[in-house]
PDB file of C-alpha atoms and ligand atoms in Angstrom:
ATOM      1  CA  MET A 287     105.943-175.583 120.204  1.00 97.00           C
ATOM      2  CA  ASN A 288     106.289-171.772 120.480  1.00 98.00           C
ATOM      3  CA  ILE A 289     104.210-169.908 122.725  1.00 98.00           C
ATOM      4  CA  LEU A 290     104.111-166.306 123.655  1.00 98.00           C
ATOM      5  CA  THR A 291     102.420-165.430 126.968  1.00 98.00           C
ATOM      6  CA  PHE A 292     100.891-162.350 128.021  1.00 98.00           C
ATOM      7  CA  GLY A 293      99.550-161.088 131.853  1.00 98.00           C
ATOM      8  CA  PRO A 294     100.045-158.232 133.616  1.00 97.00           C
ATOM      9  CA  ASN A 295     102.839-158.311 136.344  1.00 91.00           C
ATOM     10  CA  GLY A 296     101.230-160.210 139.140  1.00 89.00           C
ATOM     11  CA  SER A 297      99.158-162.505 137.032  1.00 94.00           C
ATOM     12  CA  GLY A 298     101.098-165.485 137.761  1.00 91.00           C
ATOM     13  CA  LYS A 299     102.704-165.664 134.254  1.00 93.00           C
ATOM     14  CA  GLY A 300     106.079-166.616 135.073  1.00 91.00           C
ATOM     15  CA  THR A 301     104.594-169.364 137.649  1.00 90.00           C
ATOM     16  CA  GLN A 302     102.788-170.683 134.635  1.00 96.00           C
ATOM     17  CA  GLY A 303     105.629-170.444 132.445  1.00 96.00           C
ATOM     18  CA  ALA A 304     107.599-172.523 134.784  1.00 93.00           C
ATOM     19  CA  ILE A 305     105.034-175.241 134.799  1.00 95.00           C
ATOM     20  CA  ILE A 306     104.524-175.449 130.955  1.00 97.00           C
ATOM     21  CA  LYS A 307     108.477-175.192 130.488  1.00 96.00           C
ATOM     22  CA  GLN A 308     108.550-178.536 132.442  1.00 95.00           C
ATOM     23  CA  LYS A 309     105.766-180.208 131.006  1.00 96.00           C
ATOM     24  CA  TYR A 310     107.046-179.578 127.198  1.00 97.00           C
ATOM     25  CA  ASN A 311     110.458-179.291 127.917  1.00 97.00           C
ATOM     26  CA  ILE A 312     110.890-176.131 126.030  1.00 97.00           C
ATOM     27  CA  ALA A 313     113.153-172.996 126.644  1.00 97.00           C
ATOM     28  CA  HIS A 314     111.318-170.544 129.026  1.00 96.00           C
ATOM     29  CA  ILE A 315     112.492-167.208 127.966  1.00 97.00           C
ATOM     30  CA  GLU A 316     111.571-164.283 130.316  1.00 96.00           C
ATOM     31  CA  SER A 317     112.871-160.546 129.267  1.00 97.00           C
ATOM     32  CA  GLY A 318     112.817-159.425 132.926  1.00 95.00           C
ATOM     33  CA  ALA A 319     114.974-162.127 134.385  1.00 94.00           C
ATOM     34  CA  ILE A 320     117.501-161.752 131.493  1.00 96.00           C
ATOM     35  CA  PHE A 321     117.892-157.997 132.470  1.00 96.00           C
ATOM     36  CA  ARG A 322     118.085-159.133 136.222  1.00 93.00           C
ATOM     37  CA  LYS A 323     120.665-161.526 135.383  1.00 94.00           C
ATOM     38  CA  ASN A 324     122.524-158.948 133.542  1.00 95.00           C
ATOM     39  CA  ILE A 325     122.550-156.569 136.465  1.00 95.00           C
ATOM     40  CA  GLY A 326     123.562-159.041 139.161  1.00 94.00           C
ATOM     41  CA  GLU A 327     126.374-159.874 136.962  1.00 96.00           C
ATOM     42  CA  GLY A 328     127.208-156.151 136.611  1.00 97.00           C
ATOM     43  CA  THR A 329     127.510-156.429 132.719  1.00 97.00           C
ATOM     44  CA  GLU A 330     127.302-153.463 130.322  1.00 96.00           C
ATOM     45  CA  LEU A 331     123.723-154.426 129.375  1.00 95.00           C
ATOM     46  CA  GLY A 332     122.545-154.808 133.177  1.00 96.00           C
ATOM     47  CA  LEU A 333     124.030-151.527 133.895  1.00 96.00           C
ATOM     48  CA  LYS A 334     122.292-149.603 130.826  1.00 95.00           C
ATOM     49  CA  ALA A 335     118.719-151.585 131.656  1.00 96.00           C
ATOM     50  CA  LYS A 336     118.730-150.988 135.733  1.00 95.00           C
ATOM     51  CA  GLU A 337     117.700-147.336 135.570  1.00 93.00           C
ATOM     52  CA  PHE A 338     114.844-147.860 133.574  1.00 96.00           C
ATOM     53  CA  ILE A 339     113.868-151.134 135.330  1.00 95.00           C
ATOM     54  CA  ASP A 340     114.123-149.609 138.886  1.00 91.00           C
ATOM     55  CA  LYS A 341     111.858-146.914 137.846  1.00 91.00           C
ATOM     56  CA  GLY A 342     109.408-149.237 136.073  1.00 90.00           C
ATOM     57  CA  ASP A 343     109.987-148.083 132.419  1.00 95.00           C
ATOM     58  CA  LEU A 344     110.449-150.035 129.354  1.00 96.00           C
ATOM     59  CA  VAL A 345     114.032-150.884 128.426  1.00 97.00           C
ATOM     60  CA  PRO A 346     114.621-149.141 125.261  1.00 97.00           C
ATOM     61  CA  ASP A 347     113.658-151.170 122.308  1.00 96.00           C
ATOM     62  CA  ASP A 348     117.132-150.711 120.404  1.00 95.00           C
ATOM     63  CA  ILE A 349     118.275-152.818 123.364  1.00 96.00           C
ATOM     64  CA  THR A 350     115.500-155.147 124.137  1.00 97.00           C
ATOM     65  CA  ILE A 351     114.535-156.284 120.724  1.00 96.00           C
ATOM     66  CA  PRO A 352     118.076-157.292 119.252  1.00 95.00           C
ATOM     67  CA  MET A 353     118.426-159.293 122.774  1.00 96.00           C
ATOM     68  CA  ILE A 354     115.340-161.321 122.469  1.00 97.00           C
ATOM     69  CA  LEU A 355     115.421-162.042 118.624  1.00 95.00           C
ATOM     70  CA  ASN A 356     119.055-163.345 119.251  1.00 94.00           C
ATOM     71  CA  ARG A 357     117.898-165.251 122.470  1.00 96.00           C
ATOM     72  CA  LEU A 358     115.306-167.297 120.458  1.00 96.00           C
ATOM     73  CA  LYS A 359     118.255-168.508 117.983  1.00 93.00           C
ATOM     74  CA  GLU A 360     119.980-170.201 120.843  1.00 96.00           C
ATOM     75  CA  ASP A 361     120.342-174.008 120.801  1.00 96.00           C
ATOM     76  CA  ASP A 362     117.942-174.611 123.654  1.00 96.00           C
ATOM     77  CA  CYS A 363     115.059-173.233 121.653  1.00 97.00           C
ATOM     78  CA  GLU A 364     115.187-175.884 119.103  1.00 94.00           C
ATOM     79  CA  ASN A 365     112.441-177.913 121.105  1.00 95.00           C
ATOM     80  CA  GLY A 366     110.614-174.735 121.207  1.00 97.00           C
ATOM     81  CA  TRP A 367     110.061-171.533 123.403  1.00 98.00           C
ATOM     82  CA  LEU A 368     107.795-169.740 125.558  1.00 98.00           C
ATOM     83  CA  LEU A 369     108.444-165.931 125.583  1.00 98.00           C
ATOM     84  CA  ASP A 370     107.184-164.208 128.712  1.00 97.00           C
ATOM     85  CA  GLY A 371     107.359-160.373 129.095  1.00 97.00           C
ATOM     86  CA  PHE A 372     108.100-159.691 125.481  1.00 98.00           C
ATOM     87  CA  PRO A 373     106.399-158.249 123.367  1.00 98.00           C
ATOM     88  CA  ARG A 374     105.527-155.388 125.739  1.00 97.00           C
ATOM     89  CA  ASN A 375     104.407-152.827 123.186  1.00 97.00           C
ATOM     90  CA  LYS A 376     103.146-152.651 119.793  1.00 98.00           C
ATOM     91  CA  VAL A 377     106.774-151.816 118.129  1.00 97.00           C
ATOM     92  CA  GLN A 378     107.884-155.030 119.651  1.00 97.00           C
ATOM     93  CA  ALA A 379     105.141-156.831 118.765  1.00 98.00           C
ATOM     94  CA  GLU A 380     105.220-155.912 115.096  1.00 97.00           C
ATOM     95  CA  THR A 381     108.945-156.386 115.050  1.00 97.00           C
ATOM     96  CA  LEU A 382     108.639-159.859 116.649  1.00 97.00           C
ATOM     97  CA  ALA A 383     105.859-160.978 114.038  1.00 97.00           C
ATOM     98  CA  LYS A 384     107.807-160.034 111.169  1.00 96.00           C
ATOM     99  CA  ALA A 385     111.289-161.667 112.586  1.00 95.00           C
ATOM    100  CA  LEU A 386     109.155-164.802 112.761  1.00 96.00           C
ATOM    101  CA  LYS A 387     107.796-164.730 109.563  1.00 95.00           C
ATOM    102  CA  ASP A 388     111.281-163.934 108.116  1.00 95.00           C
ATOM    103  CA  GLU A 389     112.799-166.903 109.815  1.00 92.00           C
ATOM    104  CA  GLY A 390     110.296-169.238 109.027  1.00 93.00           C
ATOM    105  CA  MET A 391     109.450-169.655 112.705  1.00 93.00           C
ATOM    106  CA  ASP A 392     105.812-170.882 113.533  1.00 94.00           C
ATOM    107  CA  LEU A 393     104.153-169.457 116.565  1.00 97.00           C
ATOM    108  CA  ASP A 394     101.520-172.175 117.878  1.00 98.00           C
ATOM    109  CA  TYR A 395     100.083-170.149 121.039  1.00 98.00           C
ATOM    110  CA  VAL A 396      98.965-166.796 122.143  1.00 98.00           C
ATOM    111  CA  LEU A 397      98.402-167.183 126.137  1.00 98.00           C
ATOM    112  CA  GLU A 398      96.787-164.756 127.775  1.00 98.00           C
ATOM    113  CA  ILE A 399      95.986-164.563 131.527  1.00 98.00           C
ATOM    114  CA  VAL A 400      93.380-161.928 132.115  1.00 98.00           C
ATOM    115  CA  LEU A 401      93.531-160.068 135.581  1.00 96.00           C
ATOM    116  CA  ASP A 402      92.207-157.066 136.966  1.00 93.00           C
ATOM    117  CA  ARG A 403      94.725-154.185 137.667  1.00 94.00           C
ATOM    118  CA  ASP A 404      93.909-154.005 141.396  1.00 90.00           C
ATOM    119  CA  ILE A 405      94.399-157.394 141.978  1.00 91.00           C
ATOM    120  CA  ALA A 406      97.707-157.751 140.410  1.00 93.00           C
ATOM    121  CA  LYS A 407      99.031-155.060 142.111  1.00 90.00           C
ATOM    122  CA  LEU A 408      98.100-156.616 145.535  1.00 86.00           C
ATOM    123  CA  ARG A 409      99.969-159.725 144.181  1.00 90.00           C
ATOM    124  CA  ILE A 410     103.033-158.448 143.040  1.00 91.00           C
ATOM    125  CA  MET A 411     104.211-157.114 146.498  1.00 89.00           C
ATOM    126  CA  GLY A 412     103.953-160.630 147.879  1.00 91.00           C
ATOM    127  CA  ARG A 413     106.416-162.226 145.547  1.00 91.00           C
ATOM    128  CA  ARG A 414     109.760-163.550 146.258  1.00 94.00           C
ATOM    129  CA  LEU A 415     112.592-164.631 144.017  1.00 94.00           C
ATOM    130  CA  CYS A 416     114.824-167.492 144.519  1.00 96.00           C
ATOM    131  CA  VAL A 417     118.451-166.802 144.181  1.00 95.00           C
ATOM    132  CA  ASN A 418     119.246-169.876 142.902  1.00 96.00           C
ATOM    133  CA  ASP A 419     116.639-170.555 140.321  1.00 94.00           C
ATOM    134  CA  ASN A 420     114.048-168.148 138.370  1.00 87.00           C
ATOM    135  CA  ASN A 421     111.450-171.094 138.050  1.00 89.00           C
ATOM    136  CA  HIS A 422     111.025-171.729 141.492  1.00 93.00           C
ATOM    137  CA  PRO A 423     108.119-169.522 142.182  1.00 91.00           C
ATOM    138  CA  ASN A 424     107.410-168.117 145.874  1.00 93.00           C
ATOM    139  CA  HIS A 425     104.787-165.878 147.353  1.00 93.00           C
ATOM    140  CA  ILE A 426     103.837-165.143 150.486  1.00 92.00           C
ATOM    141  CA  ALA A 427     100.137-165.052 150.105  1.00 86.00           C
ATOM    142  CA  PHE A 428      99.601-168.340 148.211  1.00 88.00           C
ATOM    143  CA  ASP A 429      99.525-171.438 150.112  1.00 90.00           C
ATOM    144  CA  ALA A 430     100.549-173.548 146.927  1.00 90.00           C
ATOM    145  CA  ILE A 431     103.922-171.670 146.610  1.00 93.00           C
ATOM    146  CA  LYS A 432     104.406-170.285 150.172  1.00 95.00           C
ATOM    147  CA  PRO A 433     108.309-169.979 151.281  1.00 97.00           C
ATOM    148  CA  VAL A 434     109.326-172.120 154.003  1.00 97.00           C
ATOM    149  CA  GLU A 435     110.702-171.102 157.344  1.00 96.00           C
ATOM    150  CA  LYS A 436     114.430-171.941 158.093  1.00 96.00           C
ATOM    151  CA  GLU A 437     116.526-170.745 161.249  1.00 95.00           C
ATOM    152  CA  GLY A 438     113.932-167.888 161.497  1.00 95.00           C
ATOM    153  CA  LYS A 439     113.873-166.359 157.864  1.00 95.00           C
ATOM    154  CA  LEU A 440     111.619-167.805 154.771  1.00 96.00           C
ATOM    155  CA  VAL A 441     113.661-169.561 152.005  1.00 98.00           C
ATOM    156  CA  CYS A 442     112.885-170.694 148.870  1.00 97.00           C
ATOM    157  CA  ARG A 443     110.023-173.777 148.988  1.00 97.00           C
ATOM    158  CA  VAL A 444     111.610-175.666 146.308  1.00 96.00           C
ATOM    159  CA  CYS A 445     115.489-175.547 147.154  1.00 98.00           C
ATOM    160  CA  GLY A 446     115.926-173.955 150.239  1.00 97.00           C
ATOM    161  CA  GLY A 447     117.815-170.962 148.532  1.00 97.00           C
ATOM    162  CA  ASP A 448     117.731-167.390 149.972  1.00 97.00           C
ATOM    163  CA  LEU A 449     114.793-165.060 148.634  1.00 97.00           C
ATOM    164  CA  LEU A 450     114.982-161.483 147.281  1.00 94.00           C
ATOM    165  CA  THR A 451     112.151-158.966 146.330  1.00 93.00           C
ATOM    166  CA  ARG A 452     112.716-156.884 143.413  1.00 89.00           C
ATOM    167  CA  PRO A 453     113.206-153.436 144.183  1.00 89.00           C
ATOM    168  CA  ASP A 454     110.472-152.485 141.421  1.00 90.00           C
ATOM    169  CA  ASP A 455     107.964-154.871 143.222  1.00 91.00           C
ATOM    170  CA  GLN A 456     108.063-152.734 146.245  1.00 90.00           C
ATOM    171  CA  ASP A 457     107.719-149.736 144.782  1.00 92.00           C
ATOM    172  CA  GLU A 458     104.307-148.410 144.181  1.00 91.00           C
ATOM    173  CA  GLU A 459     104.993-145.762 141.565  1.00 94.00           C
ATOM    174  CA  ALA A 460     106.995-148.130 139.706  1.00 93.00           C
ATOM    175  CA  ILE A 461     104.077-150.706 139.778  1.00 94.00           C
ATOM    176  CA  ASN A 462     101.848-148.223 138.740  1.00 95.00           C
ATOM    177  CA  LYS A 463     104.085-147.377 135.784  1.00 95.00           C
ATOM    178  CA  ARG A 464     104.350-150.679 134.549  1.00 95.00           C
ATOM    179  CA  HIS A 465     100.649-151.493 134.462  1.00 96.00           C
ATOM    180  CA  ASN A 466     100.086-148.285 132.742  1.00 97.00           C
ATOM    181  CA  ILE A 467     102.135-149.642 130.000  1.00 97.00           C
ATOM    182  CA  TYR A 468     100.453-153.327 129.940  1.00 98.00           C
ATOM    183  CA  TYR A 469      96.864-152.025 130.102  1.00 97.00           C
ATOM    184  CA  ASP A 470      97.328-149.579 127.449  1.00 98.00           C
ATOM    185  CA  ASP A 471      95.841-150.805 124.107  1.00 98.00           C
ATOM    186  CA  THR A 472      96.940-148.192 122.080  1.00 98.00           C
ATOM    187  CA  THR A 473     100.734-148.741 122.055  1.00 98.00           C
ATOM    188  CA  GLY A 474     101.363-150.705 124.895  1.00 98.00           C
ATOM    189  CA  THR A 475     101.021-154.425 125.870  1.00 98.00           C
ATOM    190  CA  MET A 476      97.461-154.685 125.178  1.00 98.00           C
ATOM    191  CA  ALA A 477      98.156-153.444 121.748  1.00 98.00           C
ATOM    192  CA  ALA A 478     100.675-156.056 121.400  1.00 98.00           C
ATOM    193  CA  VAL A 479      98.200-158.597 122.419  1.00 98.00           C
ATOM    194  CA  ALA A 480      95.931-157.524 119.609  1.00 98.00           C
ATOM    195  CA  VAL A 481      98.767-157.831 116.958  1.00 97.00           C
ATOM    196  CA  PHE A 482      99.311-161.414 117.718  1.00 97.00           C
ATOM    197  CA  LYS A 483      95.440-162.370 118.021  1.00 95.00           C
ATOM    198  CA  SER A 484      94.810-160.931 114.896  1.00 95.00           C
ATOM    199  CA  LEU A 485      97.258-163.190 113.219  1.00 94.00           C
ATOM    200  CA  GLU A 486      95.987-166.342 111.455  1.00 92.00           C
ATOM    201  CA  GLY A 487      98.116-168.880 112.733  1.00 92.00           C
ATOM    202  CA  PRO A 488      98.380-169.144 116.257  1.00 97.00           C
ATOM    203  CA  LYS A 489      95.758-170.474 118.820  1.00 97.00           C
ATOM    204  CA  VAL A 490      94.663-168.185 121.310  1.00 98.00           C
ATOM    205  CA  ILE A 491      94.325-169.185 124.786  1.00 98.00           C
ATOM    206  CA  SER A 492      92.493-166.795 127.401  1.00 97.00           C
ATOM    207  CA  VAL A 493      92.087-167.609 130.826  1.00 98.00           C
ATOM    208  CA  ASP A 494      90.994-166.411 134.044  1.00 97.00           C
ATOM    209  CA  GLY A 495      93.820-165.284 136.314  1.00 96.00           C
ATOM    210  CA  THR A 496      91.579-164.812 139.418  1.00 93.00           C
ATOM    211  CA  SER A 497      91.620-168.604 139.936  1.00 91.00           C
ATOM    212  CA  SER A 498      94.170-170.599 141.982  1.00 88.00           C
ATOM    213  CA  ILE A 499      97.527-171.854 140.567  1.00 89.00           C
ATOM    214  CA  GLY A 500      96.001-175.193 140.160  1.00 93.00           C
ATOM    215  CA  GLU A 501      93.130-174.075 138.323  1.00 96.00           C
ATOM    216  CA  VAL A 502      94.684-171.690 136.099  1.00 97.00           C
ATOM    217  CA  SER A 503      97.137-174.191 134.948  1.00 97.00           C
ATOM    218  CA  GLU A 504      94.301-176.791 134.475  1.00 97.00           C
ATOM    219  CA  ALA A 505      92.455-174.458 131.889  1.00 98.00           C
ATOM    220  CA  ILE A 506      95.738-173.844 130.221  1.00 98.00           C
ATOM    221  CA  MET A 507      96.671-177.514 129.752  1.00 98.00           C
ATOM    222  CA  LYS A 508      93.195-178.496 128.623  1.00 98.00           C
ATOM    223  CA  GLU A 509      93.937-176.075 125.508  1.00 97.00           C
ATOM    224  CA  LEU A 510      97.539-177.422 124.863  1.00 97.00           C
ATOM    225  CA  PRO A 511      98.258-180.863 123.371  1.00 95.00           C
TER     226      PRO A 511
HETATM  227  P1  AMP B1410     109.383-158.246 134.328  1.00 82.35           P
HETATM  228  O1  AMP B1410     110.183-159.165 135.062  1.00 82.35           O
HETATM  229  O2  AMP B1410     108.815-158.931 133.271  1.00 82.35           O
HETATM  230  O3  AMP B1410     108.374-157.697 135.341  1.00 82.35           O
HETATM  231  O4  AMP B1410     110.116-156.947 133.994  1.00 82.35           O
HETATM  232  C1  AMP B1410     111.049-156.307 134.832  1.00 82.35           C
HETATM  233  C2  AMP B1410     111.391-155.042 134.179  1.00 82.35           C
HETATM  234  O5  AMP B1410     112.174-155.168 133.009  1.00 82.35           O
HETATM  235  C3  AMP B1410     110.110-154.186 133.309  1.00 82.35           C
HETATM  236  O6  AMP B1410     109.538-153.305 134.225  1.00 82.35           O
HETATM  237  C4  AMP B1410     111.095-153.437 132.250  1.00 82.35           C
HETATM  238  O7  AMP B1410     111.966-152.339 132.841  1.00 82.35           O
HETATM  239  C5  AMP B1410     112.144-154.368 131.797  1.00 82.35           C
HETATM  240  N1  AMP B1410     111.345-155.245 130.539  1.00 82.35           N
HETATM  241  C6  AMP B1410     111.251-156.585 130.551  1.00 82.35           C
HETATM  242  N2  AMP B1410     110.778-157.008 129.319  1.00 82.35           N
HETATM  243  C7  AMP B1410     110.884-155.781 128.732  1.00 82.35           C
HETATM  244  C8  AMP B1410     110.577-155.474 127.441  1.00 82.35           C
HETATM  245  N3  AMP B1410     110.221-156.438 126.493  1.00 82.35           N
HETATM  246  N4  AMP B1410     110.716-154.314 126.811  1.00 82.35           N
HETATM  247  C9  AMP B1410     111.142-153.518 127.725  1.00 82.35           C
HETATM  248  N5  AMP B1410     111.677-153.591 128.892  1.00 82.35           N
HETATM  249  C10 AMP B1410     111.384-154.741 129.422  1.00 82.35           C
END
């Protein structure tokens, strides 16, 4: 099963992706997480990407597009994949649509989590990243995924690992830039959503992101097999 997920930063896309990954045993590919891993490891790719990410700008397409297209060919994608954070603009969408066609790879679902920009912004600032596993969602404002307290500090609710905030999540200017890109329906992410919604093959699942994590998940699962 191959799924594309869309939703503004803060819509709960990563949390829902982790739930879907677990249920269907497919690869959860997050473009932002790949970049952050490379930054953490100090690779050449990470060094190049960091300057864009910290400002909330997109990493250039000539770096991002091949990185993702190659990732889809890795062994763990045999059972399917859930792509999160890519495509982020119209050019990436058109390139991906063509690549999937050329490779004979079916896209089964386009999942869109719809969320108002102001709510998304509030949510971004409260999320925390587990140093051990990107699929351990933590958020200080949501009871269902609230970090736990250990020895006077907040740690991952799943594994007890240390938690980090992303620099681009605490910088209002960077958040605004990321949302400008997302809500742009001419060349940005909303334009990418339109490219995939217009295709004949995939089923479109559109859910309201204002509901609780459980309710959003239920709405998605109703549409998946
Ligand atoms: P995310 O974790 O999805 O919020 O991504 C964090 C940052 O990584 C973004 O603000 C961009 O700088 C970069 N990034 C992630 N995905 C893409 C993409 N598809 N194209 C360009 N840059 C990206």
